[in-house]
Amino acid sequence: AELRKASKRLSCHKRYKIQKKIREHHRKVRKEAKKRGHKKPKKDPGIPSAAPFKEELLREAEQRKQRLEELKQKQKLDRQKEHEKKRKLEAKTNAATVKEKAEGKESSGKSKGKTKKPLNKNSKKSFCGELMKVLEASDVVLEVLDARDPMGCRCPQLEQAVTCSGGNKKLLLVLNKIDLVPKDNIEKWLNYLKKEFPTVAFKSATMMKDKTMVQVTKKRARVDFSESCQYFGSKCLLKLLQEFGKTQDKAIQVGVVGFPNVGKSSVINSLKGKRACNVGLARGVTKSMQAVHLDKQTKMLDSPSIIADPSNSAQALALRGIINPEGSDSAAVLEGVKAIINHCSKQQVMMHYNIPDFRDPEDFLSLLAQKRGMLKKGGVPDIENMAKLVLCDWTGARIKYYSQPPELQKPPPYLTEQKIAEMQEGFNLNNLDQENSNTVQALKHPSPASSIAFQSAGMTNGTIEENKVTEEGSEWGNMETSKEEEEEEEEEEEFTESEDDEDNVEEEDDDVKEATRKAKPGKRQRTPTNSKEQKAGNERSRSLSFSLDKPADEDDAYDFNTDYV
């Protein structure tokens, strides 16, 4: 039933009371004015009808009034012309300075044909450039894999680049987040992966204690960071790297690479024993190469994430792509969540989220939105924001899911028996197996019943060369441009204005708008929104951040009072 608006009609008693108050107020004002001696200004009586030459006087007054209006109009037109002249002069001078700069850059040889802008740190090309720097500089490359989907975290292009680079460069696999996967599944994956590359079982610390952390724990004694500060497998990995360093007779550099949210920076922090690199739930926190010294012989190199190729499946792009769920297109997020739910065990998803049977992923999202109270106007389930929350859960460490290794061991074409032997040379594999079994035994693992069975999409293709990168505006809408780029864009706008000097003001403005649109093909044009829509968006973002901070048990508590139709 639609809610009716409240009536604006008043009762007679109330209306008469208001009128009485108004009369009293006017009386009071008149009384005060009389005391002050304030009188109303007298009206101009005009020319009396009995006055001689009345018509002539009125005609003269009308002509005088017209002359004044004409003078005002003329002055206004003169001011407009002066303003136009000034604007055209400024545009010409700006165009000349832009041309001089362009000619200077061409003569120095820094630019070829067109002036090159410096690469933005948030761009995919800069990510690929930094990743290639790490690969070239490192003697040992650690490819960090998420234990919940190890095959989906492997990048064949990166592995081929390392194995075929020549020299004595080694590739190690680090199986991170093993505390989120059942014990039997971890052992199966370790047996599968060690036949191709030396593999280390690892559990990194999500929150490292530093000075700020100590202050927080002093103020709030109830907060328990014991589980998030624990890490396992670091001694095994350090020992492995130190043994390899002794065979090289030099200080080695170890590059840490992998897809987003696999825990690259957390692995380095765990090896160092304190917070050396910035970590966070958002994707793409590390934007450039960072060097961290473990000791005199080993130096760790943190790298940006591998860029997932757009040709991958929707499931792989949702889990491995550098898409910020809160800033990206809701259609892409919805498609990714649908692909993830379709590749999961339906019964286990229902058990985990405490929801009844659903027909398809959209039905799942609407049921979950109703359960958590994420509703739009009129009680409609907010599926878009719910999809963003679900994707944040799956890319973070909240959902415990696992995938099975392939039944047949089929190494990729670039991994021959000779290459496998080269990669395993210089490492004590028997000691590594023993250390891995000790790490797995020391950790508490979830049972298969409490975790979700997941069907992996196989290896994820990635782009590691700058030439093959294609920038997409939709994925990078949330990244802000630097001040220097904005200044250059303003110069370009002024340059386009100078081309239409001889046209009228209105035509000139239209041409400028068209030229600025051509000058910015890659940028998304944001349409202005009403204040109500902005408030609604702010409220949704607040609800998202609030629900992300809640523990999983509170989110998924089943409400038996809710009836589902």
Coordinates of C-alpha atoms in Angstrom, one line a residue:
A1 CA 0.0 0.0 0.0
E2 CA 1.4 3.4 -1.0
L3 CA 1.9 5.9 1.8
R4 CA -0.1 9.1 1.4
K5 CA 1.4 12.5 2.0
A6 CA 0.4 14.3 5.2
S7 CA -2.3 16.9 4.7
K8 CA -1.3 20.6 5.0
R9 CA -4.8 21.8 6.1
L10 CA -5.0 23.4 9.5
S11 CA -7.8 23.4 12.0
C12 CA -9.8 26.7 12.3
H13 CA -8.7 27.3 15.8
K14 CA -5.0 27.1 14.8
R15 CA -5.5 29.3 11.7
Y16 CA -7.3 32.0 13.7
K17 CA -4.6 31.9 16.3
I18 CA -1.9 32.5 13.6
Q19 CA -3.8 35.4 12.1
K20 CA -4.2 37.0 15.6
K21 CA -0.4 36.7 16.1
I22 CA 0.3 38.3 12.8
R23 CA -2.1 41.2 13.5
E24 CA -0.4 41.8 16.9
H25 CA 3.0 41.8 15.3
H26 CA 1.9 44.4 12.7
R27 CA 0.4 46.6 15.4
K28 CA 3.7 46.4 17.4
V29 CA 5.7 47.3 14.3
R30 CA 3.5 50.3 13.6
K31 CA 3.7 51.5 17.2
E32 CA 7.5 51.3 17.2
A33 CA 7.7 53.2 13.8
K34 CA 5.5 56.0 15.2
K35 CA 7.8 56.3 18.3
R36 CA 10.9 56.6 16.0
G37 CA 9.1 59.1 13.8
H38 CA 9.6 57.0 10.7
K39 CA 7.2 58.0 8.0
K40 CA 6.5 56.4 4.6
P41 CA 8.1 58.0 1.6
K42 CA 5.7 60.2 -0.3
K43 CA 4.8 59.2 -3.8
D44 CA 5.7 61.5 -6.7
P45 CA 2.4 63.3 -7.4
G46 CA 3.4 63.8 -11.0
I47 CA 2.3 66.7 -13.2
P48 CA -1.1 68.1 -12.2
S49 CA -3.7 67.9 -14.9
A50 CA -4.3 71.7 -14.7
A51 CA -0.6 72.5 -15.5
P52 CA 0.0 74.1 -18.9
F53 CA 2.1 72.2 -21.5
K54 CA 1.5 68.9 -19.6
E55 CA 1.7 66.7 -22.8
E56 CA 5.0 68.3 -23.9
L57 CA 6.5 67.7 -20.4
L58 CA 5.5 64.1 -20.4
R59 CA 6.9 63.6 -23.9
E60 CA 10.2 65.1 -22.8
A61 CA 10.4 62.8 -19.8
E62 CA 9.7 59.7 -22.0
Q63 CA 12.4 60.7 -24.5
R64 CA 14.9 61.2 -21.6
K65 CA 14.1 57.7 -20.3
Q66 CA 14.7 56.1 -23.7
R67 CA 18.0 57.9 -24.2
L68 CA 19.2 56.6 -20.8
E69 CA 18.3 53.0 -21.8
E70 CA 20.1 53.3 -25.1
L71 CA 23.2 54.6 -23.4
K72 CA 23.2 51.7 -20.9
Q73 CA 22.8 49.2 -23.8
K74 CA 25.7 50.7 -25.7
Q75 CA 28.0 50.6 -22.7
K76 CA 27.0 46.9 -22.1
L77 CA 28.0 46.1 -25.8
D78 CA 31.3 47.9 -25.5
R79 CA 32.2 46.0 -22.3
Q80 CA 31.4 42.7 -24.1
K81 CA 33.6 43.5 -27.1
E82 CA 36.5 44.5 -24.8
H83 CA 36.1 41.2 -22.9
E84 CA 36.1 39.2 -26.2
K85 CA 39.3 41.0 -27.4
K86 CA 41.1 40.2 -24.1
R87 CA 40.0 36.5 -24.3
K88 CA 41.3 36.2 -27.9
L89 CA 44.6 37.8 -27.0
E90 CA 45.1 35.4 -24.0
A91 CA 44.2 32.4 -26.2
K92 CA 46.8 33.5 -28.9
T93 CA 49.6 33.9 -26.3
N94 CA 48.8 30.5 -24.7
A95 CA 48.8 28.8 -28.2
A96 CA 52.2 30.4 -28.9
T97 CA 53.7 29.2 -25.6
V98 CA 52.3 25.6 -26.3
K99 CA 53.9 25.6 -29.8
E100 CA 57.2 26.8 -28.4
K101 CA 57.2 24.0 -25.8
A102 CA 56.4 21.4 -28.4
E103 CA 59.1 22.7 -30.8
G104 CA 61.7 22.7 -27.9
K105 CA 60.8 19.1 -27.0
E106 CA 61.1 17.9 -30.6
S107 CA 64.4 19.6 -31.1
S108 CA 65.9 18.0 -27.9
G109 CA 64.8 14.6 -29.1
K110 CA 62.8 13.6 -26.0
S111 CA 59.6 13.2 -28.0
K112 CA 58.9 11.6 -31.4
G113 CA 56.3 13.5 -33.3
K114 CA 54.1 14.2 -30.3
T115 CA 55.0 15.2 -26.8
K116 CA 54.9 12.2 -24.5
K117 CA 53.3 12.6 -21.1
P118 CA 55.0 10.9 -18.1
L119 CA 53.4 7.6 -17.2
N120 CA 50.8 7.8 -14.4
K121 CA 51.8 5.5 -11.4
N122 CA 48.2 4.1 -11.4
S123 CA 48.3 3.1 -15.1
K124 CA 48.7 -0.5 -16.3
K125 CA 51.7 0.3 -18.4
S126 CA 53.6 1.6 -15.3
F127 CA 52.6 -1.6 -13.4
C128 CA 54.1 -3.7 -16.2
G129 CA 57.2 -1.6 -16.4
E130 CA 57.8 -2.0 -12.6
L131 CA 57.1 -5.8 -12.8
M132 CA 59.7 -6.2 -15.6
K133 CA 62.3 -4.3 -13.6
V134 CA 61.7 -6.7 -10.7
L135 CA 62.0 -9.8 -13.0
E136 CA 65.2 -8.5 -14.6
A137 CA 66.9 -7.5 -11.3
S138 CA 66.0 -10.7 -9.2
D139 CA 68.1 -13.9 -9.0
V140 CA 65.2 -15.8 -7.4
V141 CA 61.5 -15.1 -8.3
L142 CA 58.8 -16.1 -5.7
E143 CA 55.4 -16.6 -7.4
V144 CA 52.9 -16.2 -4.6
L145 CA 49.7 -18.3 -5.0
D146 CA 46.4 -18.3 -3.1
A147 CA 46.0 -21.8 -1.6
R148 CA 42.3 -21.6 -2.3
D149 CA 42.8 -21.5 -6.1
P150 CA 46.6 -22.2 -6.8
M151 CA 46.1 -23.0 -10.5
G152 CA 44.1 -19.8 -11.0
C153 CA 46.9 -17.7 -9.5
R154 CA 49.6 -19.1 -11.9
C155 CA 50.5 -16.9 -14.8
P156 CA 52.0 -18.9 -17.8
Q157 CA 53.5 -15.8 -19.4
L158 CA 55.4 -14.9 -16.2
E159 CA 56.7 -18.5 -15.7
Q160 CA 57.8 -18.8 -19.3
A161 CA 59.6 -15.4 -19.1
V162 CA 61.5 -16.6 -16.0
T163 CA 62.3 -20.1 -17.2
C164 CA 63.4 -19.0 -20.6
S165 CA 65.4 -16.0 -19.5
G166 CA 68.7 -17.9 -19.3
G167 CA 71.3 -17.7 -16.6
N168 CA 70.8 -19.2 -13.2
K169 CA 67.5 -17.5 -12.4
K170 CA 65.2 -19.7 -10.2
L171 CA 61.4 -19.7 -9.8
L172 CA 59.8 -20.8 -6.4
L173 CA 56.1 -21.2 -5.7
V174 CA 54.8 -19.9 -2.4
L175 CA 51.5 -21.4 -1.4
N176 CA 50.0 -18.7 0.8
K177 CA 46.8 -18.6 3.0
I178 CA 47.0 -22.3 3.7
D179 CA 45.0 -21.7 6.9
L180 CA 41.8 -21.1 4.8
V181 CA 41.9 -24.6 3.1
P182 CA 41.3 -28.1 4.4
K183 CA 44.5 -30.1 5.4
D184 CA 44.0 -32.9 2.8
N185 CA 43.6 -30.4 0.0
I186 CA 46.8 -28.6 0.9
E187 CA 48.8 -31.9 0.9
K188 CA 47.3 -32.7 -2.5
W189 CA 48.3 -29.4 -4.0
L190 CA 51.9 -29.6 -2.5
N191 CA 52.4 -33.0 -4.1
Y192 CA 51.1 -31.7 -7.4
L193 CA 53.1 -28.4 -7.6
K194 CA 56.4 -29.8 -6.3
K195 CA 56.7 -31.9 -9.5
E196 CA 57.0 -28.7 -11.5
F197 CA 58.6 -26.1 -9.2
P198 CA 59.9 -26.1 -5.6
T199 CA 56.9 -25.2 -3.5
V200 CA 56.8 -23.7 0.0
A201 CA 53.7 -23.9 2.3
F202 CA 53.2 -20.4 3.9
K203 CA 50.8 -18.6 6.1
S204 CA 51.5 -14.8 6.2
A205 CA 50.6 -12.4 8.9
T206 CA 47.8 -10.0 7.8
M207 CA 48.6 -7.4 10.5
M208 CA 52.2 -6.8 11.7
K209 CA 52.9 -5.1 15.0
D210 CA 54.6 -1.7 14.6
K211 CA 54.7 1.4 16.8
T212 CA 51.1 2.4 15.9
M213 CA 49.8 -1.1 16.6
V214 CA 51.4 -1.1 20.1
Q215 CA 49.6 2.2 20.9
V216 CA 46.3 0.9 19.7
T217 CA 46.6 -2.3 21.8
K218 CA 47.4 -0.2 24.9
K219 CA 44.3 1.9 24.6
R220 CA 41.9 -0.9 23.6
A221 CA 42.9 -4.1 25.5
R222 CA 39.9 -6.0 24.2
V223 CA 41.1 -6.1 20.6
D224 CA 42.9 -9.4 19.9
F225 CA 45.5 -9.4 17.1
S226 CA 47.1 -12.8 18.0
E227 CA 45.7 -14.8 15.1
S228 CA 46.3 -12.1 12.5
C229 CA 49.9 -11.5 13.7
Q230 CA 50.9 -15.2 13.5
Y231 CA 52.9 -16.5 10.5
F232 CA 54.2 -19.9 9.5
G233 CA 56.7 -21.1 6.9
S234 CA 59.0 -18.1 7.1
K235 CA 61.9 -20.0 8.6
C236 CA 61.6 -22.7 5.9
L237 CA 61.6 -20.1 3.1
L238 CA 64.5 -18.0 4.7
K239 CA 66.6 -21.2 5.0
L240 CA 65.9 -22.1 1.4
L241 CA 67.0 -18.7 0.2
Q242 CA 70.1 -18.6 2.4
E243 CA 71.2 -22.0 1.1
F244 CA 70.8 -20.8 -2.4
G245 CA 72.8 -17.6 -1.7
K246 CA 75.7 -19.7 -0.3
T247 CA 76.0 -21.6 -3.6
Q248 CA 76.1 -18.3 -5.5
D249 CA 78.8 -16.7 -3.4
K250 CA 77.1 -13.3 -3.6
A251 CA 74.2 -11.3 -2.2
I252 CA 71.0 -12.4 -3.9
Q253 CA 67.9 -10.4 -4.9
V254 CA 64.6 -12.1 -4.5
G255 CA 61.6 -10.8 -6.5
V256 CA 58.0 -11.4 -5.2
V257 CA 55.4 -11.5 -7.9
G258 CA 51.8 -12.6 -8.3
F259 CA 48.2 -11.5 -9.0
P260 CA 46.3 -9.0 -6.8
N261 CA 45.3 -10.0 -3.2
V262 CA 47.5 -13.2 -3.0
G263 CA 49.6 -11.6 -0.2
K264 CA 52.9 -10.6 -1.8
S265 CA 53.6 -7.7 0.6
S266 CA 52.4 -9.8 3.6
V267 CA 54.9 -12.5 2.7
I268 CA 57.8 -9.9 2.8
N269 CA 56.5 -8.5 6.1
S270 CA 56.4 -12.0 7.6
L271 CA 59.9 -12.7 6.4
K272 CA 61.1 -9.4 7.9
G273 CA 59.2 -9.9 11.1
K274 CA 57.8 -6.3 11.1
R275 CA 55.8 -4.1 8.8
A276 CA 58.1 -3.1 6.0
C277 CA 55.6 -2.9 3.1
N278 CA 52.1 -1.3 2.9
V279 CA 49.3 -3.9 2.8
G280 CA 45.5 -3.5 2.4
L281 CA 42.2 -5.1 1.3
A282 CA 42.1 -2.9 -1.8
R283 CA 43.7 -4.2 -4.9
G284 CA 46.8 -2.5 -6.3
V285 CA 48.2 -1.1 -3.1
T286 CA 51.8 -1.6 -4.3
K287 CA 52.4 0.6 -7.3
S288 CA 56.2 0.5 -7.8
M289 CA 59.2 -1.7 -6.9
Q290 CA 60.2 -1.6 -3.2
A291 CA 63.4 -3.0 -1.8
V292 CA 63.5 -4.6 1.7
H293 CA 66.8 -5.9 3.2
L294 CA 66.3 -9.1 5.2
D295 CA 70.1 -9.4 5.9
K296 CA 73.4 -8.7 4.3
Q297 CA 73.0 -11.6 1.8
T298 CA 69.3 -11.3 0.8
K299 CA 67.3 -8.4 -0.5
M300 CA 63.5 -8.7 -1.2
L301 CA 61.9 -6.8 -4.1
D302 CA 58.2 -6.1 -3.8
S303 CA 56.4 -5.6 -7.2
P304 CA 53.0 -4.4 -8.4
S305 CA 50.4 -7.0 -9.3
I306 CA 50.3 -8.9 -12.6
I307 CA 47.7 -7.4 -15.0
A308 CA 45.1 -10.1 -15.9
D309 CA 44.5 -10.3 -19.7
P310 CA 40.9 -9.2 -20.8
S311 CA 40.6 -12.5 -22.8
N312 CA 40.3 -14.5 -19.5
S313 CA 36.9 -15.8 -18.3
A314 CA 34.6 -13.5 -16.2
Q315 CA 35.4 -15.6 -13.1
A316 CA 39.2 -15.2 -13.5
L317 CA 38.8 -11.4 -14.2
A318 CA 36.6 -11.0 -11.1
L319 CA 39.1 -12.8 -8.8
R320 CA 42.4 -11.8 -10.4
G321 CA 41.7 -8.5 -12.1
I322 CA 42.8 -5.1 -10.7
I323 CA 39.1 -4.0 -10.3
N324 CA 38.1 -2.0 -7.3
P325 CA 34.6 -3.3 -6.5
E326 CA 33.5 0.0 -5.0
G327 CA 34.8 2.1 -7.9
S328 CA 34.2 -0.1 -11.0
D329 CA 31.2 -0.7 -13.2
S330 CA 28.4 -2.6 -11.4
A331 CA 27.7 -4.7 -14.5
A332 CA 31.2 -6.1 -14.6
V333 CA 31.0 -6.9 -10.8
L334 CA 27.6 -8.6 -11.3
E335 CA 28.9 -10.7 -14.1
G336 CA 32.0 -11.8 -12.1
V337 CA 29.9 -12.7 -9.0
K338 CA 27.5 -14.8 -11.2
A339 CA 30.5 -16.7 -12.7
I340 CA 31.9 -17.4 -9.2
I341 CA 28.5 -18.6 -7.8
N342 CA 28.0 -20.8 -10.8
H343 CA 31.3 -22.6 -10.2
C344 CA 30.6 -23.3 -6.5
S345 CA 28.7 -26.1 -4.7
K346 CA 25.2 -24.7 -4.3
Q347 CA 24.5 -26.6 -1.0
Q348 CA 27.7 -25.3 0.6
V349 CA 26.9 -21.7 -0.5
M350 CA 23.4 -22.0 1.1
M351 CA 25.0 -23.4 4.3
H352 CA 27.7 -20.7 4.5
Y353 CA 25.3 -17.7 3.9
N354 CA 22.3 -19.2 5.8
I355 CA 19.9 -18.6 2.9
P356 CA 17.2 -20.9 1.4
D357 CA 17.3 -22.5 -2.0
F358 CA 17.9 -20.1 -4.9
R359 CA 17.3 -20.5 -8.7
D360 CA 20.2 -18.5 -10.1
P361 CA 22.9 -16.1 -8.9
E362 CA 20.6 -13.1 -9.1
D363 CA 18.1 -14.8 -6.9
F364 CA 21.0 -15.6 -4.5
L365 CA 22.0 -11.9 -4.4
S366 CA 18.4 -10.7 -3.8
L367 CA 17.9 -13.2 -0.9
L368 CA 21.2 -12.2 0.7
A369 CA 20.3 -8.5 0.3
Q370 CA 17.0 -9.1 2.0
K371 CA 18.6 -11.1 4.8
R372 CA 21.2 -8.3 5.5
G373 CA 18.8 -5.5 5.1
M374 CA 20.4 -4.0 1.9
L375 CA 17.2 -2.5 0.3
K376 CA 16.5 0.3 -2.1
K377 CA 13.5 2.6 -2.0
G378 CA 10.3 0.7 -1.8
G379 CA 11.9 -2.4 -0.3
V380 CA 13.6 -3.5 -3.5
P381 CA 16.8 -5.6 -2.9
D382 CA 20.0 -3.7 -3.7
I383 CA 21.6 -6.4 -5.9
E384 CA 24.5 -4.1 -7.2
N385 CA 25.9 -3.2 -3.8
M386 CA 25.3 -6.8 -2.5
A387 CA 27.4 -8.1 -5.5
K388 CA 30.3 -5.7 -4.5
L389 CA 30.2 -7.0 -0.9
V390 CA 30.2 -10.6 -2.0
L391 CA 33.2 -10.0 -4.4
C392 CA 35.1 -8.3 -1.5
D393 CA 34.5 -11.4 0.6
W394 CA 35.8 -13.7 -2.1
T395 CA 38.9 -11.7 -2.9
G396 CA 39.7 -11.1 0.7
A397 CA 40.3 -13.7 3.4
R398 CA 36.7 -14.1 4.7
I399 CA 35.5 -17.0 2.5
K400 CA 37.0 -20.4 3.1
Y401 CA 36.9 -22.2 -0.3
Y402 CA 39.1 -24.8 -2.0
S403 CA 39.7 -26.3 -5.5
Q404 CA 40.9 -29.7 -6.4
P405 CA 44.2 -30.2 -8.4
P406 CA 44.0 -31.8 -11.9
E407 CA 43.8 -35.6 -12.0
L408 CA 46.5 -35.9 -14.7
Q409 CA 49.9 -34.1 -14.3
K410 CA 50.3 -32.2 -17.6
P411 CA 53.1 -29.6 -17.3
P412 CA 52.8 -26.6 -19.7
P413 CA 54.8 -26.8 -23.0
Y414 CA 57.5 -24.4 -21.8
L415 CA 58.3 -26.7 -18.8
T416 CA 60.4 -29.6 -20.2
E417 CA 62.1 -32.1 -18.0
Q418 CA 65.4 -30.3 -18.4
K419 CA 63.8 -27.0 -17.3
I420 CA 62.2 -28.7 -14.2
A421 CA 65.6 -30.1 -13.3
E422 CA 67.3 -26.7 -13.6
M423 CA 64.7 -25.0 -11.4
Q424 CA 65.1 -27.7 -8.7
E425 CA 68.9 -27.6 -8.8
G426 CA 70.5 -26.0 -5.7
F427 CA 67.7 -26.6 -3.3
N428 CA 67.4 -29.4 -0.7
L429 CA 64.0 -30.8 -1.7
N430 CA 63.8 -33.5 1.0
N431 CA 64.4 -31.0 3.7
L432 CA 61.7 -28.7 2.1
D433 CA 59.1 -31.5 2.1
Q434 CA 59.8 -32.2 5.8
E435 CA 59.5 -28.4 6.7
N436 CA 56.2 -28.2 4.6
S437 CA 54.7 -31.1 6.5
N438 CA 55.6 -29.5 9.8
T439 CA 54.0 -26.2 8.8
V440 CA 50.8 -27.9 7.7
Q441 CA 50.6 -29.9 10.9
A442 CA 51.2 -26.8 13.1
L443 CA 48.2 -24.9 11.6
K444 CA 44.5 -25.3 12.4
H445 CA 42.7 -26.0 9.1
P446 CA 38.9 -25.7 8.4
S447 CA 37.0 -28.9 7.7
P448 CA 35.7 -29.6 4.2
A449 CA 32.1 -29.3 5.4
S450 CA 32.7 -25.7 6.7
S451 CA 34.4 -24.6 3.4
I452 CA 33.0 -24.2 -0.1
A453 CA 34.1 -26.5 -3.0
F454 CA 35.1 -24.4 -5.9
Q455 CA 35.8 -25.3 -9.6
S456 CA 38.9 -23.5 -10.8
A457 CA 39.1 -22.0 -14.3
G458 CA 42.8 -23.1 -14.8
M459 CA 45.8 -20.8 -15.3
T460 CA 45.1 -17.1 -15.7
N461 CA 46.7 -15.3 -18.6
G462 CA 48.5 -12.1 -17.8
T463 CA 50.2 -9.3 -19.6
I464 CA 53.8 -8.5 -18.4
E465 CA 54.9 -6.4 -21.5
E466 CA 54.1 -2.8 -21.8
N467 CA 53.4 -3.0 -25.6
K468 CA 50.5 -5.5 -25.1
V469 CA 48.7 -3.5 -22.4
T470 CA 45.4 -1.9 -23.3
E471 CA 44.2 0.8 -20.9
E472 CA 40.5 0.7 -19.9
G473 CA 38.8 3.7 -18.5
S474 CA 36.1 1.7 -16.6
E475 CA 38.6 -0.2 -14.5
W476 CA 40.6 2.9 -13.6
G477 CA 37.8 5.3 -12.9
N478 CA 38.6 5.4 -9.2
M479 CA 42.2 6.4 -9.8
E480 CA 42.9 10.1 -9.6
T481 CA 45.1 12.0 -12.0
S482 CA 48.0 14.1 -10.8
K483 CA 48.1 17.9 -10.7
E484 CA 50.6 18.1 -13.5
E485 CA 48.4 16.2 -15.9
E486 CA 45.4 18.5 -15.1
E487 CA 47.5 21.6 -15.8
E488 CA 48.5 20.1 -19.2
E489 CA 44.9 19.4 -20.0
E490 CA 44.0 23.0 -19.2
E491 CA 46.7 24.2 -21.6
E492 CA 45.2 21.9 -24.4
E493 CA 41.8 23.4 -23.8
E494 CA 43.1 26.9 -24.2
F495 CA 45.0 25.9 -27.4
T496 CA 41.7 24.6 -28.9
E497 CA 40.0 27.9 -28.1
S498 CA 42.5 29.9 -30.2
E499 CA 41.6 28.1 -33.4
D500 CA 38.2 29.8 -33.7
D501 CA 39.1 33.4 -33.2
E502 CA 37.1 34.8 -36.1
D503 CA 33.7 33.3 -35.1
N504 CA 31.0 34.6 -32.9
V505 CA 30.9 34.0 -29.1
E506 CA 28.3 31.2 -29.2
E507 CA 29.9 29.4 -32.1
E508 CA 33.3 29.7 -30.4
D509 CA 32.1 28.0 -27.2
D510 CA 30.6 25.1 -29.2
D511 CA 33.8 24.5 -31.1
V512 CA 35.8 24.6 -27.8
K513 CA 33.6 21.9 -26.3
E514 CA 34.0 19.7 -29.4
A515 CA 37.7 20.1 -29.4
T516 CA 38.0 19.3 -25.7
R517 CA 36.0 16.1 -26.2
K518 CA 38.4 15.0 -29.0
A519 CA 41.4 15.9 -26.8
K520 CA 40.2 13.5 -24.0
P521 CA 39.1 10.2 -25.7
G522 CA 40.1 7.9 -22.9
K523 CA 38.4 9.8 -20.0
R524 CA 34.9 9.0 -18.9
Q525 CA 32.6 12.1 -18.9
R526 CA 30.9 12.3 -15.6
T527 CA 27.3 13.7 -15.7
P528 CA 26.3 16.0 -12.8
T529 CA 24.0 14.4 -10.3
N530 CA 21.5 15.9 -8.0
S531 CA 22.3 16.4 -4.3
K532 CA 19.8 13.7 -3.4
E533 CA 21.5 11.1 -5.5
Q534 CA 24.9 12.1 -4.0
K535 CA 23.5 11.6 -0.5
A536 CA 22.1 8.2 -1.4
G537 CA 25.5 7.2 -2.9
N538 CA 27.3 8.3 0.3
E539 CA 24.9 6.3 2.4
R540 CA 25.4 3.2 0.3
S541 CA 29.2 3.5 0.6
R542 CA 28.9 3.9 4.4
S543 CA 26.7 0.8 4.5
L544 CA 29.3 -1.1 2.5
S545 CA 32.2 -0.1 4.7
F546 CA 30.2 -0.8 7.8
S547 CA 29.2 -4.3 6.6
L548 CA 32.8 -5.1 5.6
D549 CA 34.0 -4.4 9.2
K550 CA 31.4 -6.7 10.7
P551 CA 32.5 -10.2 11.6
A552 CA 31.3 -13.1 9.5
D553 CA 29.3 -14.7 12.3
E554 CA 27.2 -11.6 12.9
D555 CA 26.5 -11.1 9.1
D556 CA 25.3 -14.6 8.5
A557 CA 23.2 -15.1 11.7
Y558 CA 19.9 -16.7 10.4
D559 CA 16.8 -14.8 11.2
F560 CA 13.9 -17.2 11.7
N561 CA 11.3 -14.3 11.9
T562 CA 11.9 -13.6 8.2
D563 CA 9.4 -15.1 5.8
Y564 CA 10.5 -15.8 2.2
V565 CA 7.9 -15.8 -0.5

